[in-house]
Short mmCIF file of C-alpha atoms in Angstrom, two decimals:
data_model
loop_
_atom_site.label_atom_id
_atom_site.label_comp_id
_atom_site.label_asym_id
_atom_site.label_seq_id
_atom_site.Cartn_x
_atom_site.Cartn_y
_atom_site.Cartn_z
CA MET A 266 -16.46 6.45 2.91
CA ASN A 267 -16.88 3.53 0.41
CA SER A 268 -14.00 1.96 -1.49
CA THR A 269 -14.85 4.08 -4.88
CA GLN A 270 -15.10 7.29 -2.78
CA VAL A 271 -11.57 6.34 -1.37
CA ALA A 272 -10.01 5.64 -5.07
CA ALA A 273 -11.61 8.91 -6.36
CA LEU A 274 -9.58 10.52 -3.26
CA TYR A 275 -6.28 9.36 -4.71
CA VAL A 276 -7.18 9.83 -8.17
CA GLY A 277 -7.85 13.64 -7.40
CA VAL A 278 -4.49 13.82 -5.37
CA ASN A 279 -2.37 11.89 -8.04
CA ILE A 280 -3.82 14.40 -10.48
CA ALA A 281 -2.97 17.21 -8.39
CA LEU A 282 0.43 15.66 -8.20
CA LEU A 283 0.64 15.44 -12.02
CA VAL A 284 -0.42 19.22 -12.58
CA VAL A 285 2.01 20.42 -9.70
CA LEU A 286 4.94 18.51 -11.67
CA ALA A 287 3.88 20.09 -15.31
CA VAL A 288 3.68 23.74 -13.82
CA TRP A 289 7.22 22.92 -12.39
CA VAL A 290 8.74 21.99 -15.56
CA MET A 291 6.61 25.27 -17.14
CA MET A 292 8.16 27.43 -14.60
CA HIS A 293 11.68 26.39 -15.35
CA ARG A 294 10.87 26.39 -19.24
CA ARG A 295 10.17 30.02 -18.81
CA SER A 296 13.29 30.86 -16.96
CA ALA A 297 15.54 29.33 -19.16
CA GLN A 298 13.57 30.27 -22.09
CA VAL A 299 13.03 26.67 -23.85
CA SER A 300 10.04 26.16 -25.21
CA VAL A 301 10.56 22.14 -26.70
CA GLY A 302 12.72 19.78 -25.47
CA ASP A 303 15.33 20.44 -22.55
CA GLY A 304 17.78 22.92 -24.52
CA GLY A 305 20.83 21.11 -23.21
CA ASN A 306 19.58 22.48 -19.71
CA ASP A 307 20.52 19.58 -16.76
CA THR A 308 17.68 20.94 -14.82
CA LEU A 309 15.02 21.22 -17.27
CA ALA A 310 15.82 17.80 -18.50
CA LEU A 311 15.69 16.41 -14.70
CA ARG A 312 12.12 18.24 -14.24
CA ILE A 313 10.80 16.70 -17.50
CA ARG A 314 11.95 13.34 -16.39
CA THR A 315 10.40 13.69 -12.94
CA HIS A 316 7.23 14.87 -14.38
CA GLY A 317 7.51 12.12 -17.18
CA ASN A 318 8.02 9.57 -14.64
CA ALA A 319 4.73 10.27 -13.03
CA SER A 320 3.23 10.19 -16.29
CA GLU A 321 4.00 6.73 -16.92
CA TYR A 322 3.23 5.08 -13.56
CA VAL A 323 0.12 7.11 -12.41
CA PRO A 324 -2.43 6.62 -14.85
CA ALA A 325 -2.16 2.94 -14.87
CA PHE A 326 -2.20 2.74 -11.11
CA LEU A 327 -5.51 4.85 -10.97
CA VAL A 328 -7.42 2.81 -13.60
CA GLY A 329 -6.34 -0.47 -11.50
CA LEU A 330 -7.18 1.30 -7.95
CA PHE A 331 -10.65 2.47 -9.20
CA MET A 332 -11.05 -0.95 -10.98
CA THR A 333 -10.26 -2.75 -7.72
CA ALA A 334 -12.90 -0.65 -5.84
CA ALA A 335 -15.54 -1.10 -8.42
CA LEU A 336 -15.17 -5.02 -8.28
CA GLY A 337 -15.37 -5.12 -4.27
CA SER A 338 -12.22 -4.27 -2.58
CA SER A 339 -12.68 -2.52 1.06
CA ALA A 340 -12.44 0.59 1.53
CA MET A 341 -9.22 -0.01 3.91
CA LEU A 342 -7.34 -1.93 1.46
CA VAL A 343 -8.36 0.92 -1.34
CA HIS A 344 -6.85 3.44 1.16
CA ALA A 345 -3.52 1.28 2.03
CA LEU A 346 -2.77 0.84 -1.86
CA GLY A 347 -3.66 4.38 -2.46
CA ALA A 348 -1.73 5.88 0.36
CA SER A 349 1.33 3.86 -0.17
CA PHE A 350 1.57 4.73 -3.99
CA THR A 351 0.78 8.15 -3.45
CA ALA A 352 3.49 8.34 -0.83
CA GLY A 353 6.11 6.43 -3.39
CA ARG A 354 5.19 9.08 -6.29
CA LEU A 355 6.14 11.82 -3.66
CA LEU A 356 9.37 10.36 -2.27
CA HIS A 357 10.24 9.37 -6.05
CA ALA A 358 9.81 12.95 -7.10
CA VAL A 359 11.46 14.31 -4.36
CA GLY A 360 14.35 11.96 -4.61
CA LEU A 361 14.98 12.31 -8.52
CA SER A 362 14.70 16.36 -8.24
CA ALA A 363 17.10 16.48 -5.25
CA SER A 364 19.20 13.52 -6.16
CA ILE A 365 18.46 11.61 -3.07
CA MET A 366 18.99 8.19 -4.13
CA ALA A 367 17.21 6.56 -0.97
CA SER A 368 14.12 8.52 -1.56
CA ARG A 369 14.05 7.39 -5.28
CA ALA A 370 14.61 4.07 -4.10
CA LEU A 371 11.87 3.81 -1.28
CA GLY A 372 9.48 5.91 -3.70
CA MET A 373 9.70 3.16 -6.49
CA LEU A 374 9.10 0.14 -3.90
CA LEU A 375 6.33 2.12 -2.70
CA THR A 376 5.01 2.72 -6.50
CA TRP A 377 5.83 -0.74 -7.50
CA VAL A 378 4.30 -2.91 -4.61
CA PRO A 379 0.64 -1.61 -4.79
CA MET A 380 0.85 -1.68 -8.35
CA LEU A 381 1.59 -5.42 -8.28
CA ILE A 382 -0.82 -5.86 -5.76
CA VAL A 383 -3.57 -4.32 -7.93
CA ALA A 384 -2.74 -6.26 -10.70
CA GLY A 385 -2.74 -9.54 -8.59
CA LEU A 386 -6.26 -8.44 -7.14
CA LEU A 387 -7.87 -7.62 -10.61
CA ILE A 388 -6.52 -10.86 -12.05
CA TRP A 389 -8.10 -12.47 -8.89
CA GLN A 390 -11.24 -10.34 -9.13
CA GLY A 391 -11.71 -10.61 -12.67
CA SER A 392 -11.26 -14.67 -12.80
CA PHE A 393 -13.69 -15.76 -9.97
#
């Protein structure tokens, strides 16, 4: 696989994660009979935030990952960044939904570190 194919893999996986989280919210909306907002339902509020948190981080990272690949980063580097970010998003979603602080903390670390590396690479690749 070349680096853009690797990036495409992680784009697909993370889009699927967003859809799974959205369905998870929708299922609880139906059972709680809440169509807008959280209706004061703590479980629904938590699910909404779990999906919302992923929605806040995933798009920017995926654009950055694809740009890094398109600008010449190796397939191995793109794999490392994509895999660690994706693992971080999964750990964070599990930790947030089950109130496991260690999972949330590790998930955020595995989210932020690849994002910062991608940001640095893009600044470097765009400057030289």
